C-alpha positions as a LaTeX table, in Angstrom:
\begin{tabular}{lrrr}
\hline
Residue & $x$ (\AA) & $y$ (\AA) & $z$ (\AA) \\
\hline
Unk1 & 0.00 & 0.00 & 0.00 \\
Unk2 & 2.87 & 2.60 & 0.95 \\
Unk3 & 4.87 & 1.80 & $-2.29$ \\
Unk4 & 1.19 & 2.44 & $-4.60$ \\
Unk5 & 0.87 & 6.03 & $-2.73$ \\
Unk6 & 4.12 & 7.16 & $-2.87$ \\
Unk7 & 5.13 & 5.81 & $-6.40$ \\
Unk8 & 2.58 & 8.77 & $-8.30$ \\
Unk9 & 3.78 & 11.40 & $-5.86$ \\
Unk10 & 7.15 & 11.05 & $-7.02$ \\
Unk11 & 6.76 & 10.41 & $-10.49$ \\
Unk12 & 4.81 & 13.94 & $-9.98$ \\
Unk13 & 7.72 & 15.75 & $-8.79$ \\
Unk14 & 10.49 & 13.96 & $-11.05$ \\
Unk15 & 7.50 & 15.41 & $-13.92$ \\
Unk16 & 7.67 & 18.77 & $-12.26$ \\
Unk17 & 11.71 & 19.05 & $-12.05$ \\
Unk18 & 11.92 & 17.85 & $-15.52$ \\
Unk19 & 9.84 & 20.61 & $-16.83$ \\
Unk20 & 11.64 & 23.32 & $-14.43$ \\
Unk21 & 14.58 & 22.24 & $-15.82$ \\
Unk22 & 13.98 & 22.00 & $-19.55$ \\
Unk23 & 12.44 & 25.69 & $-19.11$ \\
Unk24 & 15.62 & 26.84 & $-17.52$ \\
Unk25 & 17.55 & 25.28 & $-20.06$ \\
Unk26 & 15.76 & 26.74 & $-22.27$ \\
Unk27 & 16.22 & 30.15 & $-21.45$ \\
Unk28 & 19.66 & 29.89 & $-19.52$ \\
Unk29 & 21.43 & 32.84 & $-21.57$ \\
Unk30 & 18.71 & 35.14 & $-20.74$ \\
Unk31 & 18.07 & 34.14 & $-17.05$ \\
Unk32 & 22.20 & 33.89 & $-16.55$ \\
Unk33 & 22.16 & 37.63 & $-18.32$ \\
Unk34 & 19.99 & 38.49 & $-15.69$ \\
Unk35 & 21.98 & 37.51 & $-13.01$ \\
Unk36 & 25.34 & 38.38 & $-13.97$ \\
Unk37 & 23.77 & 42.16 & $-14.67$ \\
Unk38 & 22.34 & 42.08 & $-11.71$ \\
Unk39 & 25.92 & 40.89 & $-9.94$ \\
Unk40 & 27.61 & 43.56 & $-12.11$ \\
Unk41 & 25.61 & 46.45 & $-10.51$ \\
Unk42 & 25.88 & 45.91 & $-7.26$ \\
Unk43 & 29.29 & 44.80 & $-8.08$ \\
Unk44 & 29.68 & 48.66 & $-8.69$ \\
Unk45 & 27.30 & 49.85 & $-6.33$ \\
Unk46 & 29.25 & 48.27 & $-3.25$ \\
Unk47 & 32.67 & 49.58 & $-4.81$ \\
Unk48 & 31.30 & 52.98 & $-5.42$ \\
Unk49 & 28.81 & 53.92 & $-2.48$ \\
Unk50 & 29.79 & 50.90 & $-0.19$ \\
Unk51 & 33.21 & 49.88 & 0.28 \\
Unk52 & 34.82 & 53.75 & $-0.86$ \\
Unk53 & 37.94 & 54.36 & 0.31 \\
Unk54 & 39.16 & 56.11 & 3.59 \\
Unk55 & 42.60 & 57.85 & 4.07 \\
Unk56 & 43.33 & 59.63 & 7.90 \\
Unk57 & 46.39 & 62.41 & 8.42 \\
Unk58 & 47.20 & 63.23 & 11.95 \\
Unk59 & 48.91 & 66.43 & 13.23 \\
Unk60 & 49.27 & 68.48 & 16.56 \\
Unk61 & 48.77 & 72.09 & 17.28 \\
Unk62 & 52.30 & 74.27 & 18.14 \\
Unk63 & 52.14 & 76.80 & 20.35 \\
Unk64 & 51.88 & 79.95 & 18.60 \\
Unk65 & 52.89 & 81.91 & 22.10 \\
Unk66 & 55.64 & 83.55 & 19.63 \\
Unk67 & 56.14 & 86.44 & 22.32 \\
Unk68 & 56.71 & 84.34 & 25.64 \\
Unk69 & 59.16 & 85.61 & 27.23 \\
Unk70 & 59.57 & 85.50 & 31.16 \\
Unk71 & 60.35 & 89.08 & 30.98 \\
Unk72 & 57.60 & 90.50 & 29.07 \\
Unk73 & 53.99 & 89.78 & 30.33 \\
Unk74 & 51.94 & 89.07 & 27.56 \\
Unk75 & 48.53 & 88.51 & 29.41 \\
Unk76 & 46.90 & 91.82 & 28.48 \\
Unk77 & 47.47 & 90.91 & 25.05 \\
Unk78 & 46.98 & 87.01 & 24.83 \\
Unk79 & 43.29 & 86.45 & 24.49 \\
Unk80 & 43.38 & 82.40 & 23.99 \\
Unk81 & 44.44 & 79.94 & 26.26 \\
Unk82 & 46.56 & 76.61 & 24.70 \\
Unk83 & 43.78 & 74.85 & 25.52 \\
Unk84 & 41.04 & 77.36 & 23.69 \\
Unk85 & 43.49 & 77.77 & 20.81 \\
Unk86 & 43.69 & 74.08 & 20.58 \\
Unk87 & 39.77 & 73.59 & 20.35 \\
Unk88 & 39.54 & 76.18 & 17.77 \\
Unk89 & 41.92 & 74.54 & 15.50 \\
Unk90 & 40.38 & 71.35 & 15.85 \\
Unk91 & 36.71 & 72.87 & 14.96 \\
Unk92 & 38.49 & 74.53 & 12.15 \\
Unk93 & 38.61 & 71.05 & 10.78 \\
Unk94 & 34.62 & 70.90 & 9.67 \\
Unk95 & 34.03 & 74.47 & 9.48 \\
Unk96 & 32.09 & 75.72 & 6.62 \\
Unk97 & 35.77 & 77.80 & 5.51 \\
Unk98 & 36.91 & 74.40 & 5.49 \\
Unk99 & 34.43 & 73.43 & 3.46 \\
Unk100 & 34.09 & 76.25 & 1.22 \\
Unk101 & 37.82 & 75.90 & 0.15 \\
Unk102 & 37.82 & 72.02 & $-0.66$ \\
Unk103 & 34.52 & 71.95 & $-2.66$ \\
Unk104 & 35.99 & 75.17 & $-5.09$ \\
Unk105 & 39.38 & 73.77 & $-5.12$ \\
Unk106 & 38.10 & 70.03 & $-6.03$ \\
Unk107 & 35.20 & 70.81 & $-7.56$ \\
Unk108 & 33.29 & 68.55 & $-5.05$ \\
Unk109 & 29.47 & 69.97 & $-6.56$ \\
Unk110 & 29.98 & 68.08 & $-9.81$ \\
Unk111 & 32.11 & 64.73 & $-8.19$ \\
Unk112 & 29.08 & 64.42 & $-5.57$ \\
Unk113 & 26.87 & 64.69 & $-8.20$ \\
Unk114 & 25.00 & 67.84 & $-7.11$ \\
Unk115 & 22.72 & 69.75 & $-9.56$ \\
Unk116 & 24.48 & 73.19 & $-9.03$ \\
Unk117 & 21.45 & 74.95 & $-11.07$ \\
Unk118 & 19.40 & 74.44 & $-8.36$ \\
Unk119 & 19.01 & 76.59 & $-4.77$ \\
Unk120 & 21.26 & 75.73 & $-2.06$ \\
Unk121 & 23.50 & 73.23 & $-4.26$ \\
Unk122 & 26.25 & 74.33 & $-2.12$ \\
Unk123 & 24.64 & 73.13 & 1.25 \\
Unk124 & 23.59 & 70.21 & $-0.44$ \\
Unk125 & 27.39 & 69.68 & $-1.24$ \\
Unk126 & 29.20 & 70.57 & 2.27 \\
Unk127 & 26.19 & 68.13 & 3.91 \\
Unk128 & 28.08 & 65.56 & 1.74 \\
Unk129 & 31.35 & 66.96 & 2.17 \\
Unk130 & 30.58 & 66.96 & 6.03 \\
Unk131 & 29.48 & 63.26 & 6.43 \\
Unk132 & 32.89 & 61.97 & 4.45 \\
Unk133 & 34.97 & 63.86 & 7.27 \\
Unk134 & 35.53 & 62.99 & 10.50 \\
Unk135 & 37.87 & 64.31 & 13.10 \\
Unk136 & 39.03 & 62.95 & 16.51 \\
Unk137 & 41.96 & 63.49 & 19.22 \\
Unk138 & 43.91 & 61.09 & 20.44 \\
Unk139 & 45.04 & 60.82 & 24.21 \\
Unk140 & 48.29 & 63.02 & 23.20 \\
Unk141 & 46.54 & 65.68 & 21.80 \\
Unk142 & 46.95 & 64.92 & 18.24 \\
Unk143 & 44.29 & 65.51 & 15.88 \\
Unk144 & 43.04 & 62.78 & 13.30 \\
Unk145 & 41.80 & 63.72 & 9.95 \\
Unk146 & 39.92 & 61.32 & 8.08 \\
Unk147 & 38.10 & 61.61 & 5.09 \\
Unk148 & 35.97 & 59.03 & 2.95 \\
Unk149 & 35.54 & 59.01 & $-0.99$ \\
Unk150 & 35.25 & 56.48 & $-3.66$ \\
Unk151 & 38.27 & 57.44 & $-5.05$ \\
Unk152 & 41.40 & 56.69 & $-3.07$ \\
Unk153 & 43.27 & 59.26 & $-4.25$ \\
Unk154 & 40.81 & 62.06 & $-3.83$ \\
Unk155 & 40.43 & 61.42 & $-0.66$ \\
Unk156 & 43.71 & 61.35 & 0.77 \\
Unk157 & 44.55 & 64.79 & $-1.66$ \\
Unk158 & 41.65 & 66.13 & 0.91 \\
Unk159 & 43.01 & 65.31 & 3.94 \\
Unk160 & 46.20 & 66.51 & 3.18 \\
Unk161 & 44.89 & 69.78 & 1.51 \\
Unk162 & 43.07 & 70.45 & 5.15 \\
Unk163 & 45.98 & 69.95 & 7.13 \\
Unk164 & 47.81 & 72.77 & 4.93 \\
Unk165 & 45.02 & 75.20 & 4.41 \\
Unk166 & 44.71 & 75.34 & 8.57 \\
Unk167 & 48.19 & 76.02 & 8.55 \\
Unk168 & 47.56 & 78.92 & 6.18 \\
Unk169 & 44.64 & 80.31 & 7.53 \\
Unk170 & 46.13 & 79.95 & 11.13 \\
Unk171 & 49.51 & 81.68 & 9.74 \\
Unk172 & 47.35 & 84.83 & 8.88 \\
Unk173 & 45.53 & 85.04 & 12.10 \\
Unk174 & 48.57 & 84.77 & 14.39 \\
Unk175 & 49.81 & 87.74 & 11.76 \\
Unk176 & 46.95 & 89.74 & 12.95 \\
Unk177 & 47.54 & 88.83 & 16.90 \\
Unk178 & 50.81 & 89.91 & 16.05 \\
Unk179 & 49.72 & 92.99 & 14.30 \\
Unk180 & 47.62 & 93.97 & 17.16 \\
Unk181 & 50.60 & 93.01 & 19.74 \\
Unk182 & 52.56 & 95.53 & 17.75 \\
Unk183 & 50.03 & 98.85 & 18.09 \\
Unk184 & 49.60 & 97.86 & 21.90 \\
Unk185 & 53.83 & 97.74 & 22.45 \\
Unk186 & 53.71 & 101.09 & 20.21 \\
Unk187 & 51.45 & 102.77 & 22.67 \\
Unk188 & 53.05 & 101.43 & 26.15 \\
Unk189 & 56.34 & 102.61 & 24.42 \\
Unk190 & 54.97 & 105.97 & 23.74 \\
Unk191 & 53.19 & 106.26 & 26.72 \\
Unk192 & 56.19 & 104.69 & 28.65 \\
Unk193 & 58.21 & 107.24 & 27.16 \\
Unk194 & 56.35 & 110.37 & 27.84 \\
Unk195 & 56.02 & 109.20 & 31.86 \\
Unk196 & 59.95 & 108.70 & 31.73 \\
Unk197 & 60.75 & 111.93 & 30.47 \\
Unk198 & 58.24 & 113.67 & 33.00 \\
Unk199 & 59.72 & 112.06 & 35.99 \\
Unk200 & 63.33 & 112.64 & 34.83 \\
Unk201 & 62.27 & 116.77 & 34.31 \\
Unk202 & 60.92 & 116.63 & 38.54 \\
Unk203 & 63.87 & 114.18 & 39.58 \\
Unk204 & 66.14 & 117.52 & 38.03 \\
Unk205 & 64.12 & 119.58 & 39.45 \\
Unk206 & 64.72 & 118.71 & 43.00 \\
Unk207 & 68.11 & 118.36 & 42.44 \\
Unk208 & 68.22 & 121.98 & 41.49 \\
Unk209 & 66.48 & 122.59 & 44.61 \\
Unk210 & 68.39 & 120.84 & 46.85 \\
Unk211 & 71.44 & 122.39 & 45.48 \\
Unk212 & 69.92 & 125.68 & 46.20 \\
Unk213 & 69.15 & 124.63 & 49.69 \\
Unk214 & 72.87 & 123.95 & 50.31 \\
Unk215 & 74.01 & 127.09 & 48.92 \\
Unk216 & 72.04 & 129.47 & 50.26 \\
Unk217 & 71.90 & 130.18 & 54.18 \\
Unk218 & 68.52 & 129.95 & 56.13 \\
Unk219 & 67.37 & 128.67 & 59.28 \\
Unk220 & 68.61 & 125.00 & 60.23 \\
Unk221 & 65.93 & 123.94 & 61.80 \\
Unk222 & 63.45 & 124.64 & 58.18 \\
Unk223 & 66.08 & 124.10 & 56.46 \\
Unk224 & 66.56 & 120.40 & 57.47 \\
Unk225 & 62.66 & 119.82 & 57.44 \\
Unk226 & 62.42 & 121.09 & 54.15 \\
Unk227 & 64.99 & 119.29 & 52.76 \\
Unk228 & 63.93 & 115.99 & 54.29 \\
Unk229 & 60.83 & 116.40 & 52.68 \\
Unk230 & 63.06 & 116.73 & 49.24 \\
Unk231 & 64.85 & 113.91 & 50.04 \\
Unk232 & 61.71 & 111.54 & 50.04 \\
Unk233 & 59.94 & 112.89 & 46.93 \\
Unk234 & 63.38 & 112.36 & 45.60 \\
Unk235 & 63.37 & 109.34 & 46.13 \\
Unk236 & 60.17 & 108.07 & 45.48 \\
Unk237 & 60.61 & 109.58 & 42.03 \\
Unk238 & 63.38 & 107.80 & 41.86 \\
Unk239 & 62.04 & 104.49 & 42.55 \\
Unk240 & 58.90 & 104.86 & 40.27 \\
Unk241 & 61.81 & 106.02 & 37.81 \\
Unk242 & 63.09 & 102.59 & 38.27 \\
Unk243 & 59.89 & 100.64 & 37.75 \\
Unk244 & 59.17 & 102.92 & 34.71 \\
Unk245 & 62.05 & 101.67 & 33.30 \\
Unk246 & 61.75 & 98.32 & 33.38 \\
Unk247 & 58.49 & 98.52 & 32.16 \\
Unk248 & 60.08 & 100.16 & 29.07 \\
Unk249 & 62.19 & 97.54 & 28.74 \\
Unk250 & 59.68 & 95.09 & 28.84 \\
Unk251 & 58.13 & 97.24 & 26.27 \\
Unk252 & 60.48 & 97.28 & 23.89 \\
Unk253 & 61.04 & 93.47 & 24.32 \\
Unk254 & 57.61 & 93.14 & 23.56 \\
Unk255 & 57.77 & 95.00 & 20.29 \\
Unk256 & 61.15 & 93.64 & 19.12 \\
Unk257 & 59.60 & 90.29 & 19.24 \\
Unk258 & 56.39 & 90.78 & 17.85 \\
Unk259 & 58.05 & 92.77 & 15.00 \\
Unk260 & 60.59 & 89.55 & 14.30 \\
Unk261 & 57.45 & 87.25 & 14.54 \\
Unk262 & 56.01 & 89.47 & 11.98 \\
Unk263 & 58.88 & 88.92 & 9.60 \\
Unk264 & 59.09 & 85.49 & 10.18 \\
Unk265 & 56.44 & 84.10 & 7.76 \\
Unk266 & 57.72 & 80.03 & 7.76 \\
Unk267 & 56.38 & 79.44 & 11.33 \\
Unk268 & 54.43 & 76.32 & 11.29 \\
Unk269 & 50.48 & 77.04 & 13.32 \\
Unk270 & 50.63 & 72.96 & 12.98 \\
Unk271 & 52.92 & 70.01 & 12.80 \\
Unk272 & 51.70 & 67.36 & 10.67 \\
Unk273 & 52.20 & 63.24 & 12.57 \\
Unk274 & 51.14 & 61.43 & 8.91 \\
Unk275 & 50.77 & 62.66 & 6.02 \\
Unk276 & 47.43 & 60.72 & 4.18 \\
Unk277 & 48.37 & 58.07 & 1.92 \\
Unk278 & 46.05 & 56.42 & $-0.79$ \\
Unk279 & 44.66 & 53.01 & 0.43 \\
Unk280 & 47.29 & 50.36 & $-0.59$ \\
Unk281 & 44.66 & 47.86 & $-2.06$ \\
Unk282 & 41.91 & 48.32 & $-4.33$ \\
Unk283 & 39.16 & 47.61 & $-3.19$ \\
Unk284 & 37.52 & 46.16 & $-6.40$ \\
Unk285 & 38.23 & 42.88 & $-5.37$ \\
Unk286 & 36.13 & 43.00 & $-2.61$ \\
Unk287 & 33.38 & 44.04 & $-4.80$ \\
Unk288 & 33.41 & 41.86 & $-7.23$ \\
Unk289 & 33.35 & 39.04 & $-4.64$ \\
Unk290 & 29.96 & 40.70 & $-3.01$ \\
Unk291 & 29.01 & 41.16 & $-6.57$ \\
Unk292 & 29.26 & 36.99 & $-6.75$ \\
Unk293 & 27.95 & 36.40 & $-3.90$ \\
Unk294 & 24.74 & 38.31 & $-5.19$ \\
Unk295 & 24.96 & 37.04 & $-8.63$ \\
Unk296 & 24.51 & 32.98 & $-6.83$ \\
Unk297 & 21.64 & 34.58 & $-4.58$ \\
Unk298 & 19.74 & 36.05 & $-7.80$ \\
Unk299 & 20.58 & 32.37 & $-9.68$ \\
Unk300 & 18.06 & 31.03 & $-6.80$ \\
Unk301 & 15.70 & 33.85 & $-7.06$ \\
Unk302 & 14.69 & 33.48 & $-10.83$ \\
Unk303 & 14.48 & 29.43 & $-9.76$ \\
Unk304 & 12.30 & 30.19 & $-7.21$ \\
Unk305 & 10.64 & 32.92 & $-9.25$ \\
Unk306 & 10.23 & 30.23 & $-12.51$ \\
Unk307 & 8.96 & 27.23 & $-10.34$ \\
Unk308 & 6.00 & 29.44 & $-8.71$ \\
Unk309 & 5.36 & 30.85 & $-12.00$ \\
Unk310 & 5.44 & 27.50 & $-13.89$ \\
Unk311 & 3.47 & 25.70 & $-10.96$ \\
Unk312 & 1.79 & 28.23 & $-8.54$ \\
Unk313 & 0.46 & 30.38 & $-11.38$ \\
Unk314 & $-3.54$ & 29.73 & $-10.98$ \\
Unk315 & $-2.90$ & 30.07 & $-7.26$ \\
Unk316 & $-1.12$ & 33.39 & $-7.48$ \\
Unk317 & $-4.33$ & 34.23 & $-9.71$ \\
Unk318 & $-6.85$ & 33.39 & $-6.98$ \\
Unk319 & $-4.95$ & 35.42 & $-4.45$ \\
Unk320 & $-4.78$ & 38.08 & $-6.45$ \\
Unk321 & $-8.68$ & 37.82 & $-7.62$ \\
Unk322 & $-7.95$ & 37.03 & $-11.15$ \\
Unk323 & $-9.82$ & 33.50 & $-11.32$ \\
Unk324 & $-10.62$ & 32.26 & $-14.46$ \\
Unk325 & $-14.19$ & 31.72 & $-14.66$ \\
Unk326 & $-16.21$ & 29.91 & $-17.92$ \\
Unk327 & $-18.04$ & 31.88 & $-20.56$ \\
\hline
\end{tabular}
């Protein structure tokens, strides 16, 4: 009894693989075209928008404290702490100047693909710009630059171009902290100066007086109290004389070394750890082996799609309402 029910069964599905099989055959250039297309586009979808290629420069902030000097206090002047200075470089890294420069100088509008006829095609292109970069600090300060692109080379040119264009635009603001170092030394000079000279015209002046005090009789006793008095103002003049002077000093310390800082235009804002380099590999490989991988999957997805088509079709019809019904 087993053998009689089970013998028409299988005849039925040897009947059924046969004709799956004979259909396949019969169409196997078009269904493998299929497949292999498919494979072929993601192949270059994965390579392109996928996989990419990522390339990461590191570098560390100098201290741009040009001026230091422990004889010359700089605080009235110095308006950002190592620490602020070093947070405002690292911003620098995504900021839209940043951005700005790299989509003009690489034409980033057209490689992303942006329509730049249309309104706001340049935010549309620093959003991309801004998701490709990312920027992070190590535990010894040292800033990583990393930027993503499907072309290797691209993207380790950008890295590389932001390191040196935060160099540049860093260069031009310490010029201006320098410049404004320079007017402020200018006017404690000046000011310095005019103090000096007023102190050394009363400092002669009681000097004249005293001399006249010596040389001319009067009453001891007023005499000695008056000249006392001379004595001290003397000698307080004197002192603030001293203090005047070292502050000119300091002064003209200050000046002399913003004015060489000026001059000195091949100061490095940054020092550069690593250069970015290109990704070694391509990564083509890797895509065409996803590519495979999805070519085999859509090989069993027209087989499954043929064998419900070629078997399941009348039930696919009364799911989908579309029975056949007699004239």
């Amino acid at each position: 009894m087993t053998e009689n029910t089970t013998r028409p069964a299988s005849r039925k599905i040897d009947y059924d693989t046969r004709i799956l099989i004979n259909h396949l055959v019969k169409n196997k250039y078009y269904f493998l075209s299929i497949s292999f297309g498919i494979g072929i586009i993601f192949s270059i979808i994965i390579k392109l928008y996928v996989l990419g290629y990522s390339s990461t420069g590191s570098f560390y902030v100098n201290d741009m404290n040009v001026l230091s000097s422990s004889n010359v206090d700089l605080k009235v002047v110095d308006n950002l702490t190592p620490s602020d200075n070093f947070n405002r470089i690292f911003q620098q890294v995504i900021s839209t100047q940043i951005q700005n420069h790299l989509i003009k100088k690489f034409n980033l509008t057209k490689h992303y693909g942006v329509d730049s006829t249309k309104e706001f095609y340049l935010q549309r292109t620093g959003n991309i710009l801004k998701s490709n970069i990312s920027v992070k600090k190590n535990t010894f300060n040292t800033i990583l630059v990393t930027v993503n692109d499907e072309h290797r080379y691209l993207a380790a040119e950008m890295v590389n171009e932001i390191m040196n264009y935060i160099d540049e635009i860093n260069r031009e603001y310490y010029a201006r902290t320098i410049q404004q170092k320079l007017k402020i030394s200018e006017a404690f000079l000046t000011e310095i100066k005019k103090d000096n000279n007023a102190k050394s015209r009363s400092i002669d002046s009681l000097l004249a007086e005293m001399h006249h005090l010596t040389t001319q009789g009067s009453r001891p006793t007023t005499s000695a109290i008056y000249m006392l008095q001379l004595e001290q103002n003397l000698g307080s003049l004197i002192n603030e004389l001293t203090n005047s002077t070292h502050d000119l000093m300091n002064s003209q310390k200050l000046y002399n070394l913003a004015l060489q800082a000026l001059n000195q235009k091949s100061y490095k804002t940054i020092s550069v750890v690593q250069a970015a380099m290109p990704a070694p590999k391509s990564n083509i490989y890797q895509a065409v082996f996803y590519g495979g991988l999805i070519t085999v999957a859509s090989m069993f997805i027209i087989i499954l799609i043929v064998h419900i088509r070629l078997f399941y079709s009348e039930h696919l019809d009364l799911l989908m309402g579309k029975s056949n019904k007699p004239d």
